[in-house]
Amino acid sequence: MNRTGTTRRTFVAGAAAVTGAGVAGVAPTARAAAPRSPGPADAPDRSVAVLGGGVAGLTAAHELAERGFDVTVYERRALGGKARSMDVPGSARGGRRPLPAEHGFRFIPGIYQNLPDTMRRIPFPGNPNGVFDNLVAPGEMMFARTGREDLRFPIPWPGHRPERLTLDELRRALTALLDTALNLPLHETAYFVNRALVFLTSCQERRDEVWERTPWWEFTRAARMSEDYQRILAIGVTRNIVATKAEEASTRTVGTLGEAFVLNALGRGADGPPDRILNAPTNEAWIDPWVAHLRALGVEFRIGWTLRELRYGDGRISAALVDDARGARHEVTAGHYVCALPVEHARRTWGPALRAADPQLARCDRLRTDWMTGIQFYLTERPPLVRGHVNCIDSPWSLTAIAQAHHWTGGDFAARYGDGVVVDCLSVDVSEWDRPGILYGRTAKQCTRDQVAREVWAQLKAALNDTGHQALKDGALHSWFLDPGVDGLGTPHPTNEDELLIHPVGTFHDRPQARTRVPNLYLAGDYVSVDIDLATMEGANAAARQAVNALLDRSGSDAPRCVVRPLFRAPEIESLRRHDLFRHRLGLPNALDLG
């Protein structure tokens, strides 16, 4: 839930409900389900209050509206939540759109199964598969080393055309591979491969009971290994695919997602390439068309409305206490309530009586969040970077980045956005806010906003300009934009409205189910227990589907249930996992575990 205001360039929808789209000219696709009759207007069990308008809330609204429920979404700030894009204030000139900014760059890998299904059901002009067709696949990625040549990796996929390399780029790539090969001891590589096979062949009970309580750092024995092993295999891999910290993340979380990505790269159980991003700012490519489609399905939105408390009485949620955009208090009543807020905001609205009614709500207090926030740099020259994601694995603030203009379609960046001078947007995620930087010797939280920008720029240059190749030029830096959800930087009490759920050991067992013991309350968010154990848009989407299914069961609806697709499991390994289950129950280690 978010502050007052509507999403940027929201598609207008109204009378075009006849076509299942808005007056913006969006046509329905074959996969878009037609709205069912909502039933009698006075039937209370057909009304649903969805509290939160991020990916989880919009997914729940989508699934419920297609099944004929009367849905109202209450959102505090802006629809799309952490997934939205936003305007840089005052940046538009000459009839152009404002410069696009975001909480962090979007990443929609092929391991996702549920979110792409939703995207295919959101109409978009000229796209047979809706907004799904706005996904594009970068062909490469890079581990940027400070003081050493950078590791550049192609991302193979059928039909992919490899990026063309200059002779100098080829020289650098080969130098980096040889440098890594010579500095990463062979026995350490073999050990890491063994640990990967141990996890791959571990049964689910061992994963849940043992590996969930084992840090990835410990599982991989990283503390005993070389610096290259630590930076590339233990830390770099986890940051790139799991966006978490190797030192505290559970092996269950890292291993499960690592397994899925490896199988995805091999073409097994994949919805698409391992790396996919949107071909335009998120609201243009996805969120605005989604909102327009939901309006056409009859969903109503209350933007700027803040949930204060879920009132509990007589064994049910009796009302949601919500402040409107002007601060006036309302008692919102509905047949059902889907709480789709991030966990750090949701648990503030659960009073003692409600927590007593369902102990899993109280356990959510043990779930932890941390800062992972984006900053965008607007450039007057296209940087000669890898055309894909860059992981600055030696940077103190754990930076990952992508230059976006190459991947965005629809015309020249300078002609569409800003003042006509900016030609690219370098979007950077800052994952570590509690370690000193290289300019000021302060943590990111201790720096002012301007100091954060200077520090991030310095760390990027240290990683990318360090071997005689000037990828980033100070003279090409036009401006920057730091997520407005971060406030109070440089003061004793900095705050972040959009923290990220993290996965320290043991916390998986504190994640709640979408179905609660309260008969008209359901939970939807990336903190809910779903197959993808990670703070992701896929997890939020899957949790919302589970919440809708629970609501359908309790309301006695005959509407079809939402399909919730699990992560792919390679069938040829199941016999090894069954053998490991036998060993685990006897108290024996995995057969491949060399310790």
XYZ file of C-alpha atoms in Angstrom:
595
model
C 0.000 0.000 0.000
C 1.346 3.410 -0.944
C 1.032 7.206 -0.860
C -1.616 9.217 -2.699
C -1.338 9.268 -6.463
C -2.031 7.254 -9.584
C 0.406 5.335 -11.702
C 2.169 7.144 -14.487
C 0.432 7.184 -17.869
C -2.297 4.876 -16.586
C -4.372 3.446 -19.401
C -7.939 4.781 -19.279
C -10.580 2.083 -19.004
C -14.328 2.448 -18.803
C -16.921 1.915 -21.448
C -14.621 -0.476 -23.274
C -15.510 -3.268 -20.854
C -17.503 -4.632 -23.786
C -14.193 -5.505 -25.435
C -12.509 -6.646 -22.215
C -10.067 -3.748 -22.536
C -9.674 -0.014 -22.046
C -10.270 2.814 -24.491
C -6.519 2.783 -25.050
C -7.236 0.170 -27.716
C -6.161 -2.937 -25.815
C -7.692 -6.029 -27.379
C -8.399 -9.206 -25.405
C -6.252 -12.250 -26.035
C -7.490 -15.801 -26.346
C -6.091 -16.558 -22.891
C -7.901 -13.702 -21.145
C -10.854 -15.173 -19.250
C -14.144 -13.321 -19.613
C -15.659 -11.964 -16.379
C -18.361 -14.156 -14.831
C -21.627 -12.824 -13.564
C -20.963 -11.416 -10.086
C -24.237 -12.746 -8.672
C -26.701 -10.800 -6.548
C -25.455 -7.367 -5.569
C -26.308 -7.950 -1.943
C -24.368 -11.206 -1.625
C -21.641 -10.307 0.911
C -19.488 -13.340 0.170
C -18.876 -12.055 -3.378
C -17.156 -8.884 -2.175
C -13.417 -8.914 -1.593
C -11.183 -6.205 -0.165
C -7.639 -6.656 -1.474
C -5.330 -4.728 0.825
C -2.209 -3.824 -1.121
C -1.700 -3.156 -4.828
C 1.670 -4.730 -5.529
C 2.174 -7.859 -7.628
C 0.423 -10.041 -5.035
C -2.581 -7.733 -4.720
C -3.001 -7.211 -8.464
C -2.681 -10.967 -9.061
C -5.373 -11.730 -6.473
C -7.636 -9.057 -7.971
C -7.070 -10.477 -11.453
C -7.905 -14.069 -10.514
C -10.950 -13.074 -8.437
C -12.360 -10.688 -11.046
C -12.119 -13.369 -13.726
C -14.218 -15.564 -11.429
C -16.967 -13.004 -10.942
C -16.082 -11.538 -7.531
C -16.554 -7.875 -6.686
C -13.032 -6.674 -5.941
C -11.744 -3.406 -4.516
C -7.992 -2.845 -4.175
C -6.733 -0.455 -1.476
C -3.229 0.853 -2.124
C -1.280 3.375 -0.068
C 1.182 4.734 -2.615
C 1.168 3.490 -6.209
C -0.057 0.364 -7.970
C 2.688 -2.125 -8.750
C 4.438 -1.760 -5.391
C 8.153 -2.492 -5.549
C 7.748 -3.650 -9.153
C 6.531 -0.299 -10.455
C 8.485 2.289 -12.384
C 8.117 5.997 -11.654
C 8.850 9.417 -13.094
C 11.859 11.548 -12.228
C 10.161 14.821 -11.180
C 10.833 17.804 -13.425
C 12.875 15.830 -15.951
C 10.614 16.104 -19.015
C 11.325 18.649 -21.750
C 10.043 19.377 -25.243
C 7.010 17.100 -25.092
C 9.047 14.087 -24.001
C 8.135 11.770 -21.160
C 9.898 12.143 -17.812
C 13.024 10.086 -17.267
C 12.021 6.617 -16.022
C 13.119 5.474 -12.563
C 12.412 2.398 -10.443
C 12.889 0.739 -7.067
C 15.183 -1.737 -8.795
C 15.545 -3.296 -12.233
C 13.115 -6.075 -13.196
C 14.377 -9.637 -13.634
C 11.949 -12.331 -14.835
C 13.934 -15.547 -15.385
C 12.743 -18.650 -17.158
C 12.354 -20.528 -13.873
C 9.213 -18.458 -13.253
C 6.079 -20.390 -14.218
C 3.155 -18.539 -12.628
C 3.945 -14.883 -13.268
C 4.445 -15.418 -17.025
C 1.020 -17.081 -17.171
C -0.526 -13.946 -15.678
C 1.423 -11.740 -18.082
C 0.079 -13.698 -21.053
C -3.458 -12.856 -19.895
C -2.909 -9.078 -19.816
C -3.785 -7.581 -23.219
C -1.301 -5.278 -24.917
C -1.752 -3.617 -28.334
C -0.195 -5.677 -31.123
C 1.012 -8.500 -28.843
C -0.566 -11.954 -29.395
C 0.605 -13.009 -25.914
C -0.184 -9.771 -24.112
C 2.463 -8.093 -21.987
C 4.412 -11.356 -21.952
C 5.611 -10.415 -25.431
C 7.265 -7.354 -23.873
C 9.914 -9.621 -22.337
C 13.323 -9.670 -23.995
C 16.324 -11.854 -23.203
C 19.815 -10.365 -22.676
C 22.404 -12.536 -24.355
C 25.170 -12.250 -21.789
C 26.134 -11.252 -18.263
C 29.329 -10.271 -16.486
C 31.139 -10.610 -13.164
C 33.054 -7.322 -12.880
C 36.301 -7.715 -10.917
C 38.065 -4.746 -9.318
C 41.683 -4.599 -10.497
C 41.284 -7.640 -12.754
C 39.699 -8.402 -16.105
C 35.968 -9.003 -15.925
C 34.372 -12.411 -16.438
C 31.960 -12.282 -19.361
C 29.469 -15.107 -19.876
C 27.141 -15.758 -22.808
C 23.632 -16.933 -21.907
C 22.919 -19.738 -24.387
C 19.369 -20.340 -25.520
C 17.843 -21.801 -28.709
C 17.346 -19.048 -31.240
C 19.637 -16.659 -29.407
C 22.069 -14.778 -31.577
C 25.347 -14.312 -29.680
C 26.524 -10.766 -29.073
C 29.232 -9.670 -31.508
C 32.560 -9.028 -29.805
C 35.364 -6.752 -30.867
C 38.888 -8.124 -30.885
C 39.637 -6.193 -27.680
C 36.521 -7.557 -25.971
C 37.502 -11.090 -26.980
C 41.025 -10.549 -25.632
C 39.657 -9.320 -22.312
C 37.209 -12.216 -22.027
C 39.929 -14.819 -22.615
C 42.278 -13.066 -20.191
C 39.613 -13.098 -17.486
C 38.832 -16.799 -17.996
C 42.494 -17.775 -17.849
C 43.108 -15.540 -14.851
C 40.226 -17.150 -12.993
C 41.253 -20.651 -14.015
C 44.789 -20.082 -12.756
C 43.730 -18.482 -9.480
C 40.824 -20.751 -8.602
C 42.387 -24.005 -7.361
C 41.156 -27.106 -9.144
C 40.383 -28.923 -5.897
C 38.162 -26.026 -4.791
C 36.220 -26.163 -8.048
C 35.791 -29.912 -7.611
C 34.613 -29.427 -4.048
C 32.001 -26.854 -5.076
C 30.697 -29.191 -7.775
C 30.451 -31.944 -5.171
C 28.442 -29.689 -2.845
C 26.094 -28.862 -5.715
C 25.559 -32.587 -6.376
C 24.954 -33.220 -2.681
C 22.155 -30.698 -2.655
C 20.774 -31.833 -6.004
C 20.387 -35.408 -4.746
C 19.126 -34.462 -1.266
C 15.564 -35.448 -0.401
C 13.047 -32.798 0.568
C 13.157 -33.790 4.252
C 16.924 -33.247 4.386
C 16.506 -29.900 2.645
C 13.801 -28.790 5.062
C 15.357 -30.132 8.252
C 19.114 -29.883 7.687
C 19.938 -27.568 4.807
C 17.362 -24.976 5.895
C 19.375 -24.598 9.118
C 22.782 -24.562 7.409
C 24.159 -21.264 6.018
C 25.297 -21.439 2.391
C 28.674 -20.071 3.509
C 29.089 -23.055 5.819
C 27.668 -25.593 3.357
C 30.216 -24.563 0.728
C 33.044 -24.308 3.322
C 33.757 -20.835 1.915
C 35.700 -19.636 4.973
C 38.404 -22.225 4.241
C 38.706 -21.425 0.553
C 40.534 -18.916 -1.629
C 39.318 -15.391 -2.224
C 38.296 -16.259 -5.789
C 36.206 -19.169 -4.520
C 34.512 -16.896 -2.001
C 33.869 -13.979 -4.360
C 32.777 -15.957 -7.425
C 31.200 -19.198 -6.203
C 30.009 -18.437 -2.689
C 29.067 -14.746 -2.910
C 28.769 -13.876 -6.597
C 26.440 -16.746 -7.430
C 24.093 -16.066 -4.529
C 23.852 -12.364 -5.241
C 23.178 -12.897 -8.937
C 20.503 -15.591 -8.697
C 19.096 -15.212 -5.191
C 19.751 -11.564 -4.236
C 20.789 -12.567 -0.738
C 23.883 -12.845 1.458
C 25.866 -16.068 1.329
C 27.061 -15.642 4.919
C 23.549 -15.957 6.403
C 21.223 -17.301 3.713
C 20.000 -20.846 4.193
C 21.383 -23.554 1.954
C 17.822 -24.633 1.230
C 17.047 -21.243 -0.322
C 20.261 -20.843 -2.310
C 20.417 -24.488 -3.402
C 16.793 -24.677 -4.503
C 17.094 -21.616 -6.711
C 20.538 -22.617 -7.962
C 19.162 -26.003 -8.996
C 16.283 -24.330 -10.840
C 18.618 -21.972 -12.709
C 20.960 -24.765 -13.762
C 18.051 -26.814 -15.099
C 16.686 -23.687 -16.815
C 20.024 -23.122 -18.555
C 19.874 -26.740 -19.727
C 16.391 -26.149 -21.147
C 14.639 -28.309 -18.547
C 11.272 -27.176 -17.212
C 11.841 -23.638 -18.412
C 9.233 -21.075 -19.415
C 11.927 -19.245 -21.361
C 15.554 -18.065 -21.259
C 17.358 -17.848 -17.894
C 17.423 -14.046 -18.038
C 14.520 -11.877 -19.204
C 13.774 -8.209 -18.715
C 11.070 -5.855 -19.964
C 11.508 -3.903 -23.188
C 10.331 -0.617 -21.629
C 9.869 0.946 -18.189
C 7.799 -1.403 -16.048
C 4.642 0.673 -15.954
C 4.614 1.149 -19.716
C 5.311 -2.494 -20.502
C 3.278 -4.170 -17.774
C 1.679 -2.383 -14.807
C -0.446 0.221 -16.614
C -1.897 -2.300 -19.100
C -2.593 -4.631 -16.166
C -4.493 -1.951 -14.249
C -6.468 -1.050 -17.385
C -7.410 -4.705 -17.880
C -8.469 -5.091 -14.258
C -10.666 -1.998 -14.496
C -12.285 -3.508 -17.567
C -12.981 -6.644 -15.503
C -14.746 -4.477 -12.912
C -12.001 -4.086 -10.295
C -12.147 -0.807 -8.364
C -9.082 0.942 -6.975
C -8.640 3.201 -3.971
C -5.237 4.853 -4.331
C -3.787 6.674 -1.333
C -5.739 4.543 1.166
C -3.684 3.148 4.049
C -4.615 0.060 6.051
C -4.292 0.712 9.793
C -5.817 -2.398 11.343
C -7.650 -5.567 10.511
C -10.404 -5.582 13.143
C -11.171 -9.020 14.547
C -14.348 -10.062 16.335
C -16.743 -13.016 16.612
C -14.153 -15.270 14.980
C -13.874 -13.210 11.778
C -12.452 -10.036 10.306
C -15.276 -7.610 10.947
C -13.744 -4.616 9.141
C -10.551 -3.136 7.788
C -9.758 0.254 9.304
C -8.396 2.317 6.427
C -7.397 5.980 6.131
C -8.229 7.601 2.820
C -5.990 9.993 0.890
C -7.167 12.918 3.067
C -6.577 11.079 6.330
C -10.229 10.314 7.082
C -10.815 6.934 8.772
C -13.140 4.374 7.146
C -14.408 0.948 8.194
C -14.207 -1.142 5.064
C -16.435 -4.200 5.187
C -16.361 -7.094 2.749
C -17.126 -10.783 2.604
C -13.424 -11.604 2.325
C -10.106 -9.847 2.977
C -6.879 -10.577 1.120
C -3.944 -9.041 2.983
C -1.434 -8.400 0.200
C 0.958 -6.059 1.995
C 4.684 -6.772 2.387
C 5.241 -8.596 5.655
C 6.912 -5.663 7.440
C 3.784 -3.559 6.814
C 1.185 -6.321 7.133
C 2.162 -7.464 10.622
C 1.654 -3.954 12.010
C -2.046 -4.286 11.188
C -2.550 -7.579 13.047
C -3.758 -6.885 16.585
C -3.375 -9.205 19.609
C -6.791 -10.844 19.175
C -6.145 -11.628 15.519
C -2.688 -12.994 16.279
C -4.157 -15.203 19.002
C -6.687 -16.546 16.509
C -3.923 -17.818 14.233
C -0.434 -18.376 15.721
C 1.218 -18.333 12.287
C 0.613 -14.580 12.183
C 2.700 -14.096 15.314
C 5.488 -16.230 13.836
C 5.778 -13.692 11.025
C 7.447 -11.367 13.536
C 10.513 -13.596 13.190
C 10.750 -13.010 9.446
C 13.466 -10.522 8.552
C 13.802 -7.833 5.926
C 16.821 -5.840 4.779
C 17.684 -3.032 2.414
C 18.112 -3.673 -1.302
C 17.384 -0.457 -3.154
C 17.952 0.922 -6.609
C 19.605 4.071 -7.957
C 19.565 5.140 -11.621
C 22.307 7.060 -13.429
C 21.301 8.923 -16.582
C 24.059 9.141 -19.184
C 24.683 11.320 -22.238
C 26.745 8.555 -23.850
C 25.976 4.861 -24.214
C 28.430 3.008 -21.946
C 30.401 0.212 -23.651
C 29.160 -2.419 -21.214
C 28.107 -6.025 -21.584
C 24.565 -6.193 -22.951
C 23.048 -7.741 -19.887
C 23.446 -7.731 -16.116
C 26.712 -6.758 -14.464
C 27.585 -8.109 -11.027
C 30.324 -6.059 -9.335
C 31.348 -8.928 -7.089
C 34.205 -7.029 -5.381
C 32.214 -3.864 -4.623
C 31.764 -3.142 -0.887
C 28.095 -2.289 -1.421
C 27.376 -5.402 -3.526
C 26.314 -3.617 -6.705
C 24.506 -5.181 -9.639
C 23.551 -3.144 -12.693
C 22.213 -3.097 -16.232
C 22.313 -0.451 -18.978
C 18.723 -0.440 -20.169
C 18.438 1.568 -23.401
C 19.807 -1.240 -25.586
C 16.986 -3.513 -24.426
C 14.137 -0.989 -24.690
C 12.197 -0.815 -27.933
C 9.878 1.904 -29.189
C 12.331 4.433 -30.515
C 15.402 6.366 -29.473
C 15.738 6.870 -25.703
C 16.679 10.545 -26.043
C 13.693 11.181 -28.293
C 11.252 9.619 -25.803
C 12.503 10.649 -22.374
C 13.977 13.587 -20.512
C 15.510 16.661 -22.109
C 16.763 15.046 -25.316
C 20.336 14.752 -24.028
C 20.110 11.551 -21.967
C 20.671 8.459 -24.120
C 20.793 5.678 -21.520
C 19.760 4.693 -18.005
C 22.212 2.660 -15.932
C 20.031 1.039 -13.271
C 21.928 -0.164 -10.194
C 20.810 -2.223 -7.206
C 22.608 -1.592 -3.908
C 22.400 -4.776 -1.820
C 24.740 -3.950 1.075
C 23.907 -0.854 3.137
C 25.915 -1.626 6.284
C 29.531 -1.818 5.052
C 31.900 1.136 4.604
C 32.416 2.405 1.073
C 35.587 3.480 -0.713
C 35.077 7.266 -0.847
C 33.881 8.319 2.593
C 34.593 5.230 4.716
C 30.909 5.214 5.719
C 28.088 2.764 5.256
C 25.391 3.675 2.754
C 22.976 4.388 5.611
C 25.464 6.842 7.118
C 25.832 8.764 3.847
C 23.570 11.509 2.551
C 21.656 10.867 -0.664
C 24.241 12.798 -2.662
C 27.081 10.873 -1.019
C 25.346 7.574 -1.806
C 25.194 8.544 -5.480
C 28.874 9.559 -5.538
C 29.927 6.412 -3.692
C 27.975 4.071 -5.973
C 29.394 5.818 -9.045
C 32.919 5.460 -7.629
C 32.427 1.752 -6.912
C 31.060 1.203 -10.420
C 34.117 2.890 -11.923
C 36.431 0.877 -9.679
C 34.896 -2.307 -11.064
C 34.503 -1.267 -14.704
C 37.312 1.242 -15.420
C 40.124 -0.642 -13.741
C 42.038 -2.348 -16.546
C 42.545 0.442 -19.048
C 39.019 0.286 -20.407
C 36.975 3.405 -19.618
C 33.412 2.162 -19.521
C 32.040 5.030 -17.408
C 32.968 8.680 -17.919
C 32.302 11.416 -15.388
C 31.557 13.806 -18.224
C 28.756 11.520 -19.476
C 26.915 11.535 -16.136
C 23.855 13.737 -16.567
C 21.936 13.074 -13.314
C 20.848 10.370 -10.926
C 17.722 9.282 -9.041
C 17.588 7.351 -5.765
C 14.457 5.458 -4.729
C 12.257 7.919 -2.772
C 11.261 5.139 -0.382
C 14.625 5.683 1.317
C 14.585 8.565 3.794
C 16.735 9.973 6.591
C 20.055 8.962 5.081
C 22.974 10.417 6.993
C 20.901 10.672 10.179
C 20.870 8.261 13.144
C 17.548 6.791 12.007
C 17.375 6.140 8.254
C 14.230 4.423 6.969
C 13.296 2.375 3.930
C 9.647 1.828 2.988
C 10.490 -0.994 0.575
C 12.734 -3.481 2.311
C 13.352 -6.937 0.906
C 12.531 -10.207 2.641
C 15.754 -12.089 3.384
C 16.305 -15.745 4.175
C 18.488 -16.438 7.208
C 18.686 -20.040 8.332
C 15.513 -21.460 9.866
C 13.125 -18.722 8.746
C 11.411 -20.840 6.090
C 9.507 -22.576 8.884
C 8.134 -19.231 10.066
C 6.555 -18.422 6.713
C 2.747 -18.611 6.890
C 0.242 -20.344 4.652
C -2.032 -18.277 2.406
C -5.053 -19.818 4.147
C -5.400 -18.613 7.739
C -7.513 -19.955 10.593
C -9.674 -16.857 10.322
C -12.409 -17.891 7.863
C -12.465 -14.682 5.808
C -8.761 -13.703 5.875
C -6.127 -14.756 3.349
C -2.451 -13.827 2.975
C -0.741 -12.979 -0.311
C 2.870 -11.865 -0.612
C 6.373 -13.141 -1.264
C 6.722 -14.037 2.430
C 3.982 -16.684 2.215
C 5.102 -20.312 2.048
C 5.272 -21.233 -1.631
C 7.499 -23.481 -3.706
C 9.870 -20.688 -4.721
C 11.539 -19.874 -1.402
C 12.620 -16.346 -2.267
C 11.485 -12.726 -2.192
C 10.308 -12.577 -5.797
C 7.440 -11.409 -7.960
C 6.936 -15.091 -8.792
C 6.513 -15.890 -5.097
C 4.025 -13.039 -4.692
C 2.068 -14.253 -7.706
C 2.014 -17.888 -6.530
C 0.950 -16.862 -3.006
C -1.924 -14.795 -4.418
C -3.091 -17.792 -6.424
C -3.040 -19.918 -3.275
C -5.001 -17.240 -1.402
C -7.639 -17.140 -4.132
C -7.952 -20.931 -4.101
C -8.485 -20.886 -0.330
C -11.139 -18.186 -0.763
C -12.888 -20.202 -3.474
C -12.924 -23.276 -1.232
C -14.388 -21.409 1.722
C -17.000 -19.575 -0.339
C -18.184 -22.795 -1.983
C -17.483 -21.370 -5.419
C -17.660 -23.670 -8.433
C -15.226 -21.473 -10.361
C -12.061 -23.196 -11.609
C -9.144 -23.067 -9.204
C -5.962 -21.192 -9.991
C -3.148 -23.347 -11.274
C -0.075 -23.029 -9.045
C 2.946 -24.387 -10.854
C 5.903 -25.636 -8.754
C 9.555 -25.340 -9.623
C 10.677 -27.993 -12.065
C 12.189 -31.158 -10.589
C 14.274 -33.371 -12.872
C 12.568 -36.811 -12.857
C 15.795 -38.704 -13.545
C 17.146 -37.632 -10.145
C 14.103 -38.755 -8.130
C 15.481 -42.254 -7.523
C 18.591 -40.720 -5.948
C 16.420 -38.510 -3.755
C 14.370 -41.505 -2.632
C 17.605 -43.241 -1.678
C 18.672 -40.145 0.244
C 15.326 -40.109 2.081
C 16.081 -43.637 3.282
C 19.560 -42.563 4.462
C 18.266 -39.388 6.069
C 15.707 -41.252 8.146
C 18.489 -43.572 9.315
C 20.510 -40.541 10.396
C 23.092 -40.976 7.629
C 24.533 -38.205 5.441
C 23.897 -37.939 1.730
C 25.794 -40.656 -0.131
C 27.825 -38.045 -2.044
C 28.602 -35.901 0.992
C 32.364 -35.910 1.515
C 32.125 -33.481 4.433
